[in-house]
Tab-separated table of C-alpha atoms (C1' of nucleotides) in Angstrom:
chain	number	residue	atom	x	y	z
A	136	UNK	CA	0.352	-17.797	-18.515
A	137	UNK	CA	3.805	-16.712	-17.284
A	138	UNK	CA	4.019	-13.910	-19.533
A	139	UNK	CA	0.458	-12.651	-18.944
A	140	UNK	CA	1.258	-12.590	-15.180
A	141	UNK	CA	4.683	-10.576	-16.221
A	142	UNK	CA	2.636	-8.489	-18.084
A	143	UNK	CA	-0.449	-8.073	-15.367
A	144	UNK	CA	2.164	-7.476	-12.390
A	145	UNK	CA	3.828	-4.781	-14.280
A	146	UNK	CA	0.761	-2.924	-15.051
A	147	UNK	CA	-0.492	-3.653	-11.319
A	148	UNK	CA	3.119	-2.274	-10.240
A	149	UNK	CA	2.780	0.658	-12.361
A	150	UNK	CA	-0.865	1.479	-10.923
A	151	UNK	CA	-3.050	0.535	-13.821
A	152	UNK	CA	-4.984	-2.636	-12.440
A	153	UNK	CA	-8.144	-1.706	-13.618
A	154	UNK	CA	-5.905	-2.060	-17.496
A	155	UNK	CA	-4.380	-5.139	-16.101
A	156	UNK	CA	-7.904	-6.725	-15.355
A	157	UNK	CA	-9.047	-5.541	-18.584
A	158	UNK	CA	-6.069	-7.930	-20.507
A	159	UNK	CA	-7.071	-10.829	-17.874
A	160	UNK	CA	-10.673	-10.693	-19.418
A	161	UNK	CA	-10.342	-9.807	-22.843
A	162	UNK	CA	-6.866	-11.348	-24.233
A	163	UNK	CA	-6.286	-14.268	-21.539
A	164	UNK	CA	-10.361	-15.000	-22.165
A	165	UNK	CA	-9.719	-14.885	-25.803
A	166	UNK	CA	-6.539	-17.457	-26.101
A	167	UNK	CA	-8.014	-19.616	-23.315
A	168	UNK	CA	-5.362	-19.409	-21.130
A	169	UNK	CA	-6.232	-19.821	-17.316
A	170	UNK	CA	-5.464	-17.255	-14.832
A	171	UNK	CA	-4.136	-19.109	-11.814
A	172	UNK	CA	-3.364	-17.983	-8.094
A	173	UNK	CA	-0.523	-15.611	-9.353
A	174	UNK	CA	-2.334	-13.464	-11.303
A	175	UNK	CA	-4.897	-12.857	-8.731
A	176	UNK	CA	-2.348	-12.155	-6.166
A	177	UNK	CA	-0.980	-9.707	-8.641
A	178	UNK	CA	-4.567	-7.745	-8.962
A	179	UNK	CA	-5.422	-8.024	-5.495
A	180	UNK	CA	-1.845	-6.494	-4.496
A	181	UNK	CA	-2.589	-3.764	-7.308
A	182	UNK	CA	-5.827	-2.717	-6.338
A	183	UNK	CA	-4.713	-2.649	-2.522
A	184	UNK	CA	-1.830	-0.050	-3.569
A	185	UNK	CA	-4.951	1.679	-4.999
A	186	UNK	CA	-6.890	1.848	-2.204
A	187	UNK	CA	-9.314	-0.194	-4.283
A	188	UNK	CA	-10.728	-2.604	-1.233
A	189	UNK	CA	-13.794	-3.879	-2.973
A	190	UNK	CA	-11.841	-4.769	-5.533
A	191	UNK	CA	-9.524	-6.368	-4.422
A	192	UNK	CA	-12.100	-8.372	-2.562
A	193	UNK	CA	-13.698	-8.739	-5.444
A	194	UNK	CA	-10.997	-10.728	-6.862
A	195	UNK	CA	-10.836	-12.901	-3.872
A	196	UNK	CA	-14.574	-13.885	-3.958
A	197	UNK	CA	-14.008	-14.835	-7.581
A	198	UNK	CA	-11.353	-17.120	-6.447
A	199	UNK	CA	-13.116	-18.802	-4.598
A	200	UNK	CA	-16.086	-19.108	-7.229
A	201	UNK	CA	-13.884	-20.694	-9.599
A	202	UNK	CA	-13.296	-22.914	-7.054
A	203	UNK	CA	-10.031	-22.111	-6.792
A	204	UNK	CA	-8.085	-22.473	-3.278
A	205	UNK	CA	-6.201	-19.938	-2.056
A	206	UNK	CA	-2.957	-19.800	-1.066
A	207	UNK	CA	-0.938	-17.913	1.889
A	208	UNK	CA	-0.267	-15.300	-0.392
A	209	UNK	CA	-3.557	-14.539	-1.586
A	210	UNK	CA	-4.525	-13.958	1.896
A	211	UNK	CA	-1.278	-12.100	2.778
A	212	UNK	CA	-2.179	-10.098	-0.055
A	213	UNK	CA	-5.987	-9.214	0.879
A	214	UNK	CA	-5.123	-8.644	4.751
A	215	UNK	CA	-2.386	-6.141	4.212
A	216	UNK	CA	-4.918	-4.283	2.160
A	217	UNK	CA	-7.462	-4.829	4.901
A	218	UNK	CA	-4.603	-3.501	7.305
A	219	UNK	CA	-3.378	-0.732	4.900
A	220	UNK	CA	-7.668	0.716	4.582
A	221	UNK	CA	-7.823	0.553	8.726
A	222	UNK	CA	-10.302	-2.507	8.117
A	223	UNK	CA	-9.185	-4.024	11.094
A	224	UNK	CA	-12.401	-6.401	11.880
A	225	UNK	CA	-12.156	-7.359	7.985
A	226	UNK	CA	-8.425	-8.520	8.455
A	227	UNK	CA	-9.449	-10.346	11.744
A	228	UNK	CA	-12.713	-12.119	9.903
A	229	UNK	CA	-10.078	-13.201	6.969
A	230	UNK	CA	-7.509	-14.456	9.394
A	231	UNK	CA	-9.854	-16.718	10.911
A	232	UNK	CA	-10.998	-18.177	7.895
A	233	UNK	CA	-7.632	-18.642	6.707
A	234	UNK	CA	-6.827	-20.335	9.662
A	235	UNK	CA	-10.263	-22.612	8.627
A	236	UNK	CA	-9.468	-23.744	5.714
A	237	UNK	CA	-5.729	-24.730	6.845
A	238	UNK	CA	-3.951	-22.473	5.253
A	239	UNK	CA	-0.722	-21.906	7.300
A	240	UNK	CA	-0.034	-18.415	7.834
A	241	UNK	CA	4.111	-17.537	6.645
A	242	UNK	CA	6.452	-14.859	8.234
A	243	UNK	CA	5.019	-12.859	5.559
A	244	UNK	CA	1.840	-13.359	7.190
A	245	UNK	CA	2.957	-11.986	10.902
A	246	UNK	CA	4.930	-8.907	9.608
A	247	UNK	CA	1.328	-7.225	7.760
A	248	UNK	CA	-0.319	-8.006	11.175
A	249	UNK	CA	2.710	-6.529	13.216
A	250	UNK	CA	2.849	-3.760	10.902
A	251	UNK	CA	-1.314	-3.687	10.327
A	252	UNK	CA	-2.051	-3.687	14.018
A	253	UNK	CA	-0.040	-0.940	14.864
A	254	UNK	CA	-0.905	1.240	12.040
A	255	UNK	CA	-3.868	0.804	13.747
A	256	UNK	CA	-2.941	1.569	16.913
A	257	UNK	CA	-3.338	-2.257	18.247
A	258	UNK	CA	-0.188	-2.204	20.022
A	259	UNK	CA	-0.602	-5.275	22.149
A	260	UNK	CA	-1.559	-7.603	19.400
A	261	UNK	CA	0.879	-6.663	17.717
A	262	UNK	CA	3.804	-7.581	19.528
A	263	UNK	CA	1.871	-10.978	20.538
A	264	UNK	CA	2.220	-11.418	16.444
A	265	UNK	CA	5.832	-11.013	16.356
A	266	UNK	CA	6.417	-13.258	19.889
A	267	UNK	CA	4.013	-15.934	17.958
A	268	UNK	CA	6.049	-15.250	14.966
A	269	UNK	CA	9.277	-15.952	17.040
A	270	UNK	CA	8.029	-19.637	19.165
A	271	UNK	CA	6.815	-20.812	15.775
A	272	UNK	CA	10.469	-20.555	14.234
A	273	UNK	CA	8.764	-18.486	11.451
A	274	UNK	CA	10.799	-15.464	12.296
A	275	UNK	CA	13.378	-16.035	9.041
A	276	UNK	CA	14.284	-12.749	8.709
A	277	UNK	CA	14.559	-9.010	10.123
A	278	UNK	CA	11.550	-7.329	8.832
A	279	UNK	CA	9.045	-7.557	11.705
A	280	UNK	CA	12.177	-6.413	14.172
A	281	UNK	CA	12.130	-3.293	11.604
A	282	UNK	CA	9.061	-2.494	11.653
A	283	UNK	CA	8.993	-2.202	15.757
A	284	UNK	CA	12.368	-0.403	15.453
A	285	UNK	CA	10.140	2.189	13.226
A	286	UNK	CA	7.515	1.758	16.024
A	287	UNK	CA	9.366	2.457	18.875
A	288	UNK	CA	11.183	5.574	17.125
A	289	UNK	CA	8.259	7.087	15.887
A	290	UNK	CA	7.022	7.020	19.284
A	291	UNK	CA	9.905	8.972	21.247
A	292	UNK	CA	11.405	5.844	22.459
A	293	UNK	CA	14.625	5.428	21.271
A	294	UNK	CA	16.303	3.087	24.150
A	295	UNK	CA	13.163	0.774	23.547
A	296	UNK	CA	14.863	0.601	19.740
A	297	UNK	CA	17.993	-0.358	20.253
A	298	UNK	CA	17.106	-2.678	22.719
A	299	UNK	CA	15.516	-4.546	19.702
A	300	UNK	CA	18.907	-3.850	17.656
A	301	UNK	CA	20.333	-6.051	20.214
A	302	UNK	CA	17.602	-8.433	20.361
A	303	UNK	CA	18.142	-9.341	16.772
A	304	UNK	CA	21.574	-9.958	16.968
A	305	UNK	CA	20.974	-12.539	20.123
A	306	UNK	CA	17.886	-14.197	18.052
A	307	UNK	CA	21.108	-14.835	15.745
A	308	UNK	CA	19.779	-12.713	12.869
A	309	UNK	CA	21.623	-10.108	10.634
A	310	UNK	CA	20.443	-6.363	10.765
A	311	UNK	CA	20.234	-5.154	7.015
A	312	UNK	CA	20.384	-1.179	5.733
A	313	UNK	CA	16.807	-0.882	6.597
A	314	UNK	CA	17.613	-1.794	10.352
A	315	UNK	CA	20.316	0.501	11.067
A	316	UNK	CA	18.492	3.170	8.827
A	317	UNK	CA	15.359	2.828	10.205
A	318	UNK	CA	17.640	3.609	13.925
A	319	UNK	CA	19.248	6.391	12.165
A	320	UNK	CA	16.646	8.202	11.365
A	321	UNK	CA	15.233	7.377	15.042
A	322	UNK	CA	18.070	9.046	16.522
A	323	UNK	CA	17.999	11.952	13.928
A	324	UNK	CA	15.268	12.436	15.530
A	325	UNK	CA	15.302	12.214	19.197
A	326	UNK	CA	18.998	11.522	20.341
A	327	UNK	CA	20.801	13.500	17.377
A	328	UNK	CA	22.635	12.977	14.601
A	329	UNK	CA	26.069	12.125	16.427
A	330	UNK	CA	23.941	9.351	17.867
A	331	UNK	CA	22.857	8.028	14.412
A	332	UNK	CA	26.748	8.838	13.304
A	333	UNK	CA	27.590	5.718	16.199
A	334	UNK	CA	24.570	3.700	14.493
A	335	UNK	CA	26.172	3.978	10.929
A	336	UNK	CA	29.450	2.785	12.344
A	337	UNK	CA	27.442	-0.158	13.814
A	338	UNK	CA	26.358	-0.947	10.407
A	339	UNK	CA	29.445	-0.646	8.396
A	340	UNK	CA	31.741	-2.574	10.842
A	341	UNK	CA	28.990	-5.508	10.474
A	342	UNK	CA	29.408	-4.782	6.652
A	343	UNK	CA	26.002	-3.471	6.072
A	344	UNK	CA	26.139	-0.860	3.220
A	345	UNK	CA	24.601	2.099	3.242
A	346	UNK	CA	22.528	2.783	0.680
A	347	UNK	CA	20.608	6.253	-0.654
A	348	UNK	CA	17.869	6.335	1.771
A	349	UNK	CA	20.882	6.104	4.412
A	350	UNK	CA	22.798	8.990	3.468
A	351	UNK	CA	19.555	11.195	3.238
A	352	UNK	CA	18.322	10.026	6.404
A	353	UNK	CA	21.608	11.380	7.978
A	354	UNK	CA	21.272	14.656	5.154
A	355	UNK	CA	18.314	15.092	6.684
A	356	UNK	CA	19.253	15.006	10.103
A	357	UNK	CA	22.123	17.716	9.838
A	358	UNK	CA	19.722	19.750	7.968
A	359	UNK	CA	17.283	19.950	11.220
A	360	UNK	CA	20.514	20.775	13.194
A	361	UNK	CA	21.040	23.576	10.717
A	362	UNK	CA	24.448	21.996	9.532
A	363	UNK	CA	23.264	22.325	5.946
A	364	UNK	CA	26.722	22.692	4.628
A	365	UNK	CA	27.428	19.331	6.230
A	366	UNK	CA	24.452	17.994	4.489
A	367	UNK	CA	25.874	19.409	1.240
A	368	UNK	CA	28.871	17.934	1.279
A	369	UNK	CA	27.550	14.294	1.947
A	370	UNK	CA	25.909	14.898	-0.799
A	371	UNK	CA	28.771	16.120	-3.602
A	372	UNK	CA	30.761	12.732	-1.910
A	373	UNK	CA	27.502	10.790	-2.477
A	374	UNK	CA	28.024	11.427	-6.063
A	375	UNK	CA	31.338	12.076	-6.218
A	376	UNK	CA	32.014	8.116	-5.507
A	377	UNK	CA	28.971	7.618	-7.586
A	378	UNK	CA	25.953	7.101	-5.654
A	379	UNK	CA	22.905	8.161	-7.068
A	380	UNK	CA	21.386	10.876	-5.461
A	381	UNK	CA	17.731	10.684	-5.807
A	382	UNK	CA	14.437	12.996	-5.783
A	383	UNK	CA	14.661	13.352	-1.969
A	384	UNK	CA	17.965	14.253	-1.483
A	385	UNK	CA	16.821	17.462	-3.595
A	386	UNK	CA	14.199	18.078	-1.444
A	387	UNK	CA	15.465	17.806	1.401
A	388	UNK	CA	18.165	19.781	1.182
A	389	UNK	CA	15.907	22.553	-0.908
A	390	UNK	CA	13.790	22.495	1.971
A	391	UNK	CA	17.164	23.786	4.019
A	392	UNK	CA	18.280	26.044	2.051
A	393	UNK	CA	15.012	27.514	1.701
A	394	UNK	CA	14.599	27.678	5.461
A	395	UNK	CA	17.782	29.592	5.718
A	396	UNK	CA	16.782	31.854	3.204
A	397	UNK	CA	19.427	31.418	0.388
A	398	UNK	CA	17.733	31.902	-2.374
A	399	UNK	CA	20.704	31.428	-4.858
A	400	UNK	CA	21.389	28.141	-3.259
A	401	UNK	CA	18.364	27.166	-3.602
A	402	UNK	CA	18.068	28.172	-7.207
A	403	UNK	CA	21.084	26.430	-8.226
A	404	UNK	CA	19.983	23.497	-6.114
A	405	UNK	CA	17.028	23.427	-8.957
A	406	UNK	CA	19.176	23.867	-11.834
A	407	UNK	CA	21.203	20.519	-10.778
A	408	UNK	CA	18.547	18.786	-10.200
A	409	UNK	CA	17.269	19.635	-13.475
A	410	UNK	CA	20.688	19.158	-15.347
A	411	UNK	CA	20.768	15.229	-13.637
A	412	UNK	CA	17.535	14.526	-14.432
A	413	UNK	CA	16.311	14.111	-11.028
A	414	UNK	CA	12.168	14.387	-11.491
A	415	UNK	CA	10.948	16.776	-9.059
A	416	UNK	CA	7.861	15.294	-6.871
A	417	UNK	CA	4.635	16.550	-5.094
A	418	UNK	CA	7.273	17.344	-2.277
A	419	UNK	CA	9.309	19.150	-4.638
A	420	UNK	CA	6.621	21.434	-5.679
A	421	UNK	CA	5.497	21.841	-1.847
A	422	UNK	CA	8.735	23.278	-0.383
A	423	UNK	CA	8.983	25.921	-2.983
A	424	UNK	CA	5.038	26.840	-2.783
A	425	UNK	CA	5.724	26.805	1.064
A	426	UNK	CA	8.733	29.033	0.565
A	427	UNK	CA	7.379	31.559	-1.534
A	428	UNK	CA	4.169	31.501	0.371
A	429	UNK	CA	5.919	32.142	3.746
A	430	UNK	CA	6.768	35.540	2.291
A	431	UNK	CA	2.921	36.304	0.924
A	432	UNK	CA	4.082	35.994	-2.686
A	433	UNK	CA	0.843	34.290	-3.163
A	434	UNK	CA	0.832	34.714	-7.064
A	435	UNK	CA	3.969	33.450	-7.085
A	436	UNK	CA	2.731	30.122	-5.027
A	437	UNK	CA	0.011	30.038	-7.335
A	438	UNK	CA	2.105	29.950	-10.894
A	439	UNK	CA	3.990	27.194	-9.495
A	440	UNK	CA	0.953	24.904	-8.602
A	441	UNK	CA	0.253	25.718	-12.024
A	442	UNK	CA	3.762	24.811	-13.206
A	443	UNK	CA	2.943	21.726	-10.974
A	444	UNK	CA	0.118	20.650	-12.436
A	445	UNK	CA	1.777	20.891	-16.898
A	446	UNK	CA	4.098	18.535	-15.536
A	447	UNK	CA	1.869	15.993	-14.515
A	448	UNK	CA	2.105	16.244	-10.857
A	449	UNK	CA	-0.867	16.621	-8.768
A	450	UNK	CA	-1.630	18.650	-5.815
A	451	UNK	CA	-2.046	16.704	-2.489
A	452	UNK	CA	-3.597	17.347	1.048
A	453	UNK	CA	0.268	19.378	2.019
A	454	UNK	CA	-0.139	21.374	-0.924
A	455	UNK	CA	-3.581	22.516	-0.034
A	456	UNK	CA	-2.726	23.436	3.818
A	457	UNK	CA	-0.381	25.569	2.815
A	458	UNK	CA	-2.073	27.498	0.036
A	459	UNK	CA	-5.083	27.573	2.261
A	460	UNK	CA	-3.080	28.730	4.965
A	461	UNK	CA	-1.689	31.113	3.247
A	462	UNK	CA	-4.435	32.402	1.638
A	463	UNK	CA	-6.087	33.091	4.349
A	464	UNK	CA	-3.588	35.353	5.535
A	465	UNK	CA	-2.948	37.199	2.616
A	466	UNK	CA	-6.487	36.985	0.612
A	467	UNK	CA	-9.832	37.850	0.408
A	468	UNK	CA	-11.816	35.236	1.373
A	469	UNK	CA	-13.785	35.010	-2.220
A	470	UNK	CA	-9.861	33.938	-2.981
A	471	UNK	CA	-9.619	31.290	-0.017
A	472	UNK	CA	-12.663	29.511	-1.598
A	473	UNK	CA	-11.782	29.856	-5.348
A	474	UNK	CA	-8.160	28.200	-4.254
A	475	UNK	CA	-10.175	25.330	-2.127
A	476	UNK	CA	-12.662	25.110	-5.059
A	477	UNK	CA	-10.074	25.043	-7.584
A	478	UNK	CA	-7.753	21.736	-5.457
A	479	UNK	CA	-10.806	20.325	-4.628
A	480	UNK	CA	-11.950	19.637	-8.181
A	481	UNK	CA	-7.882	18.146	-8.454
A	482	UNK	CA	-8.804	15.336	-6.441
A	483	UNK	CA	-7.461	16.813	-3.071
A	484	UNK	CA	-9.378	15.863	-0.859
A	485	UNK	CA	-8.659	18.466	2.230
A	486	UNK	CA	-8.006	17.174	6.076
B	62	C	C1'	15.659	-32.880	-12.268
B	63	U	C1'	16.288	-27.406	-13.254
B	64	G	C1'	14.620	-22.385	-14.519
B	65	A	C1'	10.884	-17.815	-15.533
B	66	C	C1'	5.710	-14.538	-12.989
B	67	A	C1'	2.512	-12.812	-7.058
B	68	U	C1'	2.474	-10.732	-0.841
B	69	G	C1'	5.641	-7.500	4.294
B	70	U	C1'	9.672	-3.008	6.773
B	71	A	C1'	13.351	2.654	6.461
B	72	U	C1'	14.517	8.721	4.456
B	73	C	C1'	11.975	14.727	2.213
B	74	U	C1'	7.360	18.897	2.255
B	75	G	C1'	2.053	21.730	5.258
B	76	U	C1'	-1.265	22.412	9.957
RNA sequence: CUGACAUGUAUCUGU
């Protein structure tokens, strides 16, 4: 059984659930072995990073069929997918019968309400989760702090996020790299990046190391001040004292050069990424189709979404604003529609 | 008695 859950999580994890239900039915069936509350969790979590809902349901009713019981985790599991879909009055109905049948909610449990309810935009209840959290002594670690540092920042209100930096620290917990990073990129945004600079030296005099996303949250944050060659360099120490650099990096700094017009950086930029066999993403593909696009080389835009599409990668709702954008600007409208016709039958499915 | 498998948070691109 362990090594059919091994098996079923990795397919789950690698976004083939429907494959991983299939070897729950047919081998696991065949050899008599007994899924137990593991494997469903595993499925359930799977289809929920699929936006598969009635599935994942589903999989809970059958639980329950079998007359299994299920744990905290098998609800954890089903309401962050709840949360994750915007099925709010689902995730409220489950709570409540969790809470029936006794099953004691975790600080697992609190953090995919905190971070559920203000997804969707119930900002009250949420922090009443997290204060709940906090008199029940279930707050054992940072998470739900980070996720109202990423609240608060995403929302302009960068005193409101450091405030909760310090509130950690009194509650007697330990920031981690997500913390101060999650700040960072918080002041990146709204205070600048000498701010976030003060943040990092926070986190490295309470010897929190910074990790990839760090350095391009800060990348990033020099780029939008137009101190690209700043950003560059982080990035040659980065792998200079051997860091890996990953698929964002690239972008982001692509993105910048490609702003500023430098074409030849921007080439070579490619050619590394290439040579370190960094795969380029959807992101990748949409800086360069917004770049060439911003200067009406529309064929151009439209070899590369072909180029896109050979290596596997697939169009997505940023891809299609821009080409429709840009379309629009520079083509007949017969064109317009044969581009929306043509991302449409992709799977895009346009804002 | 011990060990192996499940759930939560941060960074890039368009309008």
């Amino acid at each position: 059984c362990v090594t059919y859950n091994t098996v079923i999580n990795g397919l789950c994890k690698a976004g083939e659930t429907s494959l991983a239900e299939r070897v729950l039915r047919e081998d696991m069936c065949k050899w008599d072995i007994k899924p137990n509350l593991r494997t469903f969790s595993s499925l359930i979590d799977g289809f929920s990073n699929e936006r598969k809902v009635d599935d994942a349901l589903r999989l809970f009713n059958e639980i329950l069929d079998k007359g299994m019981v299920p744990n905290t985790t098998v609800y954890n599991s089903l309401l962050n997918c709840f949360l994750k879909q915007g099925f709010v009055e689902y995730a409220r109905y489950l709570l409540s019968s969790m809470m029936d049948s006794r099953t004691s909610p975790d600080h697992f449990t609190y953090t995919i309400l905190v971070e559920g309810f203000l997804r969707n935009g119930f900002v009250k209840e949420a922090f009443e989760c997290h204060q709940k959290m906090r008199e029940e002594s279930l707050c054992k670690d940072v998470v739900s702090y980070n996720i109202l540092i990423n609240y608060f920042c995403k929302h302009g209100k960068i005193k409101e996020a450091k405030q909760m930096l310090a509130n950690i620290i009194t509650s007697h917990l330990v920031p981690d790299v997500i913390t101060y990073t999650t700040l960072m990129d918080g002041c990146c945004k709204l205070s600048g990046v000498d701010d976030a600079l003060h943040v990092f030296d926070g986190m490295v005099k309470y010897e929190q190391r910074p990790n990839v996303v760090t350095y391009n949250t800060i990348i990033n944050g020099l780029c939008k001040e137009d101190s690209v060659d700043a950003a560059r360099f982080i990035m040659d120490e980065m792998m200079r004292t051997g860091l890996h650099v990953d698929v964002l990096t690239y972008n982001t700094l692509l993105n910048a050069y490609c702003n500023r017009e430098s074409f030849d950086e921007a080439v070579s930029l490619c050619l590394h990424m290439r040579k370190l066999k960094v795969m380029e993403n959807e992101s990748t593909y949409n800086v360069l189709i917004n770049f060439v696009c911003k200067f009406g080389f529309f064929q151009l835009a439209k070899e590369l979404l072909k180029a896109m599409i050979d290596r596997g990668i697939f169009p997505d709702q940023i891809t299609y604003t821009t080409l429709i954008a840009s379309s629009i600007k520079s083509c007949s409208p017969p064109e317009v529609l044969e581009m929306h016709d043509f991302l449409v039958l992709r799977g895009v499915i346009p804002d």
